[in-house]
Amino acid sequence: MNIIETHNLTRRFGRTEAVHDLDFAVPQGSVCALLGPNGAGKSTTIKMLMNLLLPSAGVARVMGTDSRRLGPAELANIGYVAESQSLPLWMTVRQYLAYCRPFYPRWDAALAEKLLAMFELPSDRRLKDLSRGMAMKAALLSSLAYRPPLLVLDEPFSGLDPLVRDEFVRGMLEISELGDWTVLVSSHDIEEVERLCDRVALLQGGPASFQRDRG
């Protein structure tokens, strides 16, 4: 079963075609890397998958639902962490988690505490006082605590120094042992995700992707 499927997915901005006739699939239980240089259309693709942008043509299905019909019920089963997402910076880490919890009926408080310790996040520190790496960990924690079947990460390593990036990857590998996740992670650098992924989709400036399984 494929958790994500796209067919001829296309997005235009005026005369610029950011994504062109994209076909790819993410099987259930896999960790798929969406790779391509900056400007290849990775973030645009993910925003279409998350119903943040409408396709100009083609179709995407996420967990069996047309991406254009994704609503609160469907999004409650998807964890989404983006490089550019905004966090309530005035909150402490603990306040942020308490804020998120009521939105997700399946919030696992024990898992949240486990991840808090695993990521070594200072629960009493305000988000605005965290390093970029720590802020990304807080965003990831809030997206994992309700055990979503699908986790989507859009350039999570961008701007992180090599040590923090390595810690982030190690944390993701440890998380993979805590549940049955399907993961789609976008990146412009194969070295960032090579330890995580078992499937690769390549975007090259807009044309349809080439996929392969790692063996």
Short mmCIF file of C-alpha atoms in Angstrom, two decimals:
data_model
loop_
_atom_site.label_atom_id
_atom_site.label_comp_id
_atom_site.label_asym_id
_atom_site.label_seq_id
_atom_site.Cartn_x
_atom_site.Cartn_y
_atom_site.Cartn_z
CA MET A 1 0.00 0.00 0.00
CA ASN A 2 1.24 3.47 -0.88
CA ILE A 3 0.76 6.20 1.72
CA ILE A 4 1.56 8.90 -0.87
CA GLU A 5 0.99 8.78 -4.62
CA THR A 6 1.24 11.52 -7.23
CA HIS A 7 0.30 11.38 -10.90
CA ASN A 8 1.33 14.13 -13.33
CA LEU A 9 1.43 16.54 -10.40
CA THR A 10 2.18 20.06 -11.65
CA ARG A 11 2.34 23.50 -10.09
CA ARG A 12 2.77 26.76 -11.96
CA PHE A 13 3.41 30.23 -10.62
CA GLY A 14 2.47 32.47 -13.51
CA ARG A 15 4.66 31.35 -16.40
CA THR A 16 7.08 29.51 -14.12
CA GLU A 17 6.52 25.78 -13.75
CA ALA A 18 7.87 24.84 -10.33
CA VAL A 19 6.82 21.18 -10.53
CA HIS A 20 6.14 19.37 -13.81
CA ASP A 21 4.31 16.04 -14.30
CA LEU A 22 5.61 14.54 -11.05
CA ASP A 23 4.97 10.82 -10.52
CA PHE A 24 6.20 9.13 -7.35
CA ALA A 25 4.98 6.93 -4.52
CA VAL A 26 5.85 6.38 -0.87
CA PRO A 27 5.01 2.84 0.32
CA GLN A 28 3.66 2.30 3.82
CA GLY A 29 6.41 1.79 6.39
CA SER A 30 9.17 3.25 4.21
CA VAL A 31 11.45 6.21 4.73
CA CYS A 32 11.59 8.10 1.45
CA ALA A 33 13.99 10.92 0.66
CA LEU A 34 12.79 13.56 -1.83
CA LEU A 35 16.10 14.83 -3.18
CA GLY A 36 16.98 17.69 -5.48
CA PRO A 37 18.94 20.95 -5.68
CA ASN A 38 17.55 24.18 -4.30
CA GLY A 39 14.77 25.39 -6.58
CA ALA A 40 13.91 21.91 -7.88
CA GLY A 41 10.40 22.07 -6.41
CA LYS A 42 10.72 19.95 -3.25
CA SER A 43 8.98 22.36 -0.88
CA THR A 44 6.33 23.16 -3.49
CA THR A 45 5.64 19.44 -3.84
CA ILE A 46 5.32 18.96 -0.10
CA LYS A 47 3.01 21.97 0.22
CA MET A 48 0.74 20.43 -2.42
CA LEU A 49 0.78 17.13 -0.52
CA MET A 50 -0.21 18.97 2.68
CA ASN A 51 -2.98 20.97 0.94
CA LEU A 52 -1.11 24.23 1.52
CA LEU A 53 -0.93 24.77 -2.26
CA LEU A 54 -3.35 23.54 -4.91
CA PRO A 55 -1.95 21.69 -7.93
CA SER A 56 -2.21 23.39 -11.30
CA ALA A 57 -2.68 19.94 -12.84
CA GLY A 58 -2.44 16.29 -11.87
CA VAL A 59 -3.38 14.70 -8.59
CA ALA A 60 -1.83 13.69 -5.28
CA ARG A 61 -3.30 11.21 -2.81
CA VAL A 62 -2.17 11.14 0.81
CA MET A 63 -3.28 8.22 2.98
CA GLY A 64 -5.96 7.47 0.39
CA THR A 65 -7.37 11.00 0.27
CA ASP A 66 -7.08 13.54 -2.52
CA SER A 67 -4.63 16.11 -1.14
CA ARG A 68 -7.10 18.89 -2.02
CA ARG A 69 -9.57 17.37 0.44
CA LEU A 70 -7.24 17.01 3.40
CA GLY A 71 -8.91 18.52 6.46
CA PRO A 72 -8.51 18.42 10.27
CA ALA A 73 -9.41 14.73 10.56
CA GLU A 74 -6.79 13.69 8.01
CA LEU A 75 -4.14 16.15 9.18
CA ALA A 76 -4.44 14.77 12.72
CA ASN A 77 -2.75 11.65 11.32
CA ILE A 78 0.13 13.54 9.70
CA GLY A 79 3.17 15.02 11.41
CA TYR A 80 4.59 17.95 9.46
CA VAL A 81 7.83 19.78 10.19
CA ALA A 82 9.06 22.47 7.80
CA GLU A 83 12.22 24.54 7.73
CA SER A 84 10.19 27.75 7.59
CA GLN A 85 7.38 26.94 10.00
CA SER A 86 6.57 29.48 12.71
CA LEU A 87 6.55 28.57 16.39
CA PRO A 88 5.00 30.56 19.27
CA LEU A 89 8.37 31.89 20.40
CA TRP A 90 7.07 33.40 23.62
CA MET A 91 6.13 29.96 24.97
CA THR A 92 8.41 27.62 26.85
CA VAL A 93 8.90 24.13 25.45
CA ARG A 94 6.54 22.73 28.10
CA GLN A 95 3.89 25.36 27.36
CA TYR A 96 4.16 24.66 23.65
CA LEU A 97 3.54 20.94 24.17
CA ALA A 98 0.60 21.68 26.48
CA TYR A 99 -0.79 23.99 23.78
CA CYS A 100 -0.52 21.31 21.08
CA ARG A 101 -1.90 18.43 23.13
CA PRO A 102 -5.67 19.27 22.99
CA PHE A 103 -5.61 19.29 19.18
CA TYR A 104 -4.68 15.60 19.02
CA PRO A 105 -6.92 13.04 20.77
CA ARG A 106 -4.22 10.38 20.45
CA TRP A 107 -1.52 12.48 22.12
CA ASP A 108 0.81 10.12 23.99
CA ALA A 109 2.04 11.96 27.08
CA ALA A 110 4.51 9.20 27.97
CA LEU A 111 6.04 9.35 24.48
CA ALA A 112 6.26 13.14 24.70
CA GLU A 113 8.22 12.84 27.94
CA LYS A 114 10.46 10.15 26.44
CA LEU A 115 11.23 12.35 23.43
CA LEU A 116 11.79 15.37 25.67
CA ALA A 117 14.54 13.43 27.46
CA MET A 118 15.89 11.84 24.24
CA PHE A 119 16.26 15.23 22.57
CA GLU A 120 17.64 16.82 25.76
CA LEU A 121 15.21 19.72 25.39
CA PRO A 122 15.09 22.23 28.28
CA SER A 123 11.37 22.21 29.06
CA ASP A 124 11.40 25.54 30.94
CA ARG A 125 13.22 27.53 28.22
CA ARG A 126 11.31 29.75 25.84
CA LEU A 127 11.34 28.72 22.20
CA LYS A 128 12.88 32.03 21.17
CA ASP A 129 15.92 31.26 23.32
CA LEU A 130 16.58 27.88 21.72
CA SER A 131 19.20 27.24 19.06
CA ARG A 132 17.90 26.42 15.60
CA GLY A 133 18.67 22.74 16.15
CA MET A 134 16.79 22.68 19.45
CA ALA A 135 13.83 24.52 17.92
CA MET A 136 13.65 21.90 15.15
CA LYS A 137 13.70 19.17 17.78
CA ALA A 138 10.81 20.87 19.61
CA ALA A 139 8.82 21.04 16.37
CA LEU A 140 9.60 17.38 15.66
CA LEU A 141 8.58 16.35 19.17
CA SER A 142 5.22 18.12 18.85
CA SER A 143 4.63 16.29 15.55
CA LEU A 144 5.53 12.85 16.91
CA ALA A 145 3.78 12.84 20.30
CA TYR A 146 0.41 11.90 18.78
CA ARG A 147 2.00 8.99 16.87
CA PRO A 148 1.01 10.01 13.34
CA PRO A 149 1.22 7.21 10.76
CA LEU A 150 2.85 9.67 8.32
CA LEU A 151 5.69 12.07 9.10
CA VAL A 152 6.64 14.73 6.53
CA LEU A 153 9.89 16.67 7.01
CA ASP A 154 10.66 19.58 4.68
CA GLU A 155 14.39 20.42 4.73
CA PRO A 156 14.71 19.73 8.48
CA PHE A 157 18.52 19.90 8.37
CA SER A 158 18.86 23.24 6.60
CA GLY A 159 21.10 25.62 8.50
CA LEU A 160 22.16 23.08 11.12
CA ASP A 161 25.84 22.63 11.83
CA PRO A 162 27.25 19.12 11.20
CA LEU A 163 27.26 18.09 14.88
CA VAL A 164 23.63 19.11 15.47
CA ARG A 165 22.62 17.51 12.18
CA ASP A 166 24.25 14.26 13.26
CA GLU A 167 22.42 14.39 16.60
CA PHE A 168 19.16 15.01 14.77
CA VAL A 169 19.69 12.00 12.51
CA ARG A 170 20.61 9.80 15.47
CA GLY A 171 17.42 10.92 17.19
CA MET A 172 15.39 10.04 14.10
CA LEU A 173 16.97 6.57 13.98
CA GLU A 174 16.07 6.03 17.63
CA ILE A 175 12.53 7.26 17.00
CA SER A 176 12.10 4.70 14.22
CA GLU A 177 12.22 2.02 16.90
CA LEU A 178 9.35 3.57 18.88
CA GLY A 179 6.59 3.06 16.33
CA ASP A 180 5.52 2.21 12.81
CA TRP A 181 6.11 5.41 10.84
CA THR A 182 6.09 6.25 7.17
CA VAL A 183 8.46 9.16 6.55
CA LEU A 184 8.94 11.56 3.64
CA VAL A 185 11.95 13.85 4.09
CA SER A 186 13.09 16.44 1.58
CA SER A 187 16.71 17.51 1.29
CA HIS A 188 19.23 18.84 -1.22
CA ASP A 189 22.04 16.66 0.16
CA ILE A 190 22.05 12.86 0.05
CA GLU A 191 24.62 12.74 2.86
CA GLU A 192 22.06 14.29 5.22
CA VAL A 193 19.55 11.49 4.78
CA GLU A 194 21.50 8.46 3.55
CA ARG A 195 21.38 6.79 6.97
CA LEU A 196 17.63 7.35 7.26
CA CYS A 197 16.11 6.51 3.90
CA ASP A 198 15.42 3.23 2.15
CA ARG A 199 13.86 4.86 -0.92
CA VAL A 200 14.88 7.86 -3.00
CA ALA A 201 12.94 10.13 -5.37
CA LEU A 202 14.92 12.69 -7.37
CA LEU A 203 13.65 16.06 -8.54
CA GLN A 204 15.71 17.79 -11.20
CA GLY A 205 14.42 21.30 -11.79
CA GLY A 206 10.80 20.35 -12.31
CA PRO A 207 10.70 17.21 -14.53
CA ALA A 208 9.13 14.00 -13.33
CA SER A 209 11.03 12.17 -10.61
CA PHE A 210 13.21 9.11 -10.89
CA GLN A 211 12.82 6.66 -8.02
CA ARG A 212 14.87 3.81 -6.73
CA ASP A 213 14.94 1.58 -3.68
CA ARG A 214 18.19 1.43 -1.82
CA GLY A 215 19.60 -2.04 -1.73
#
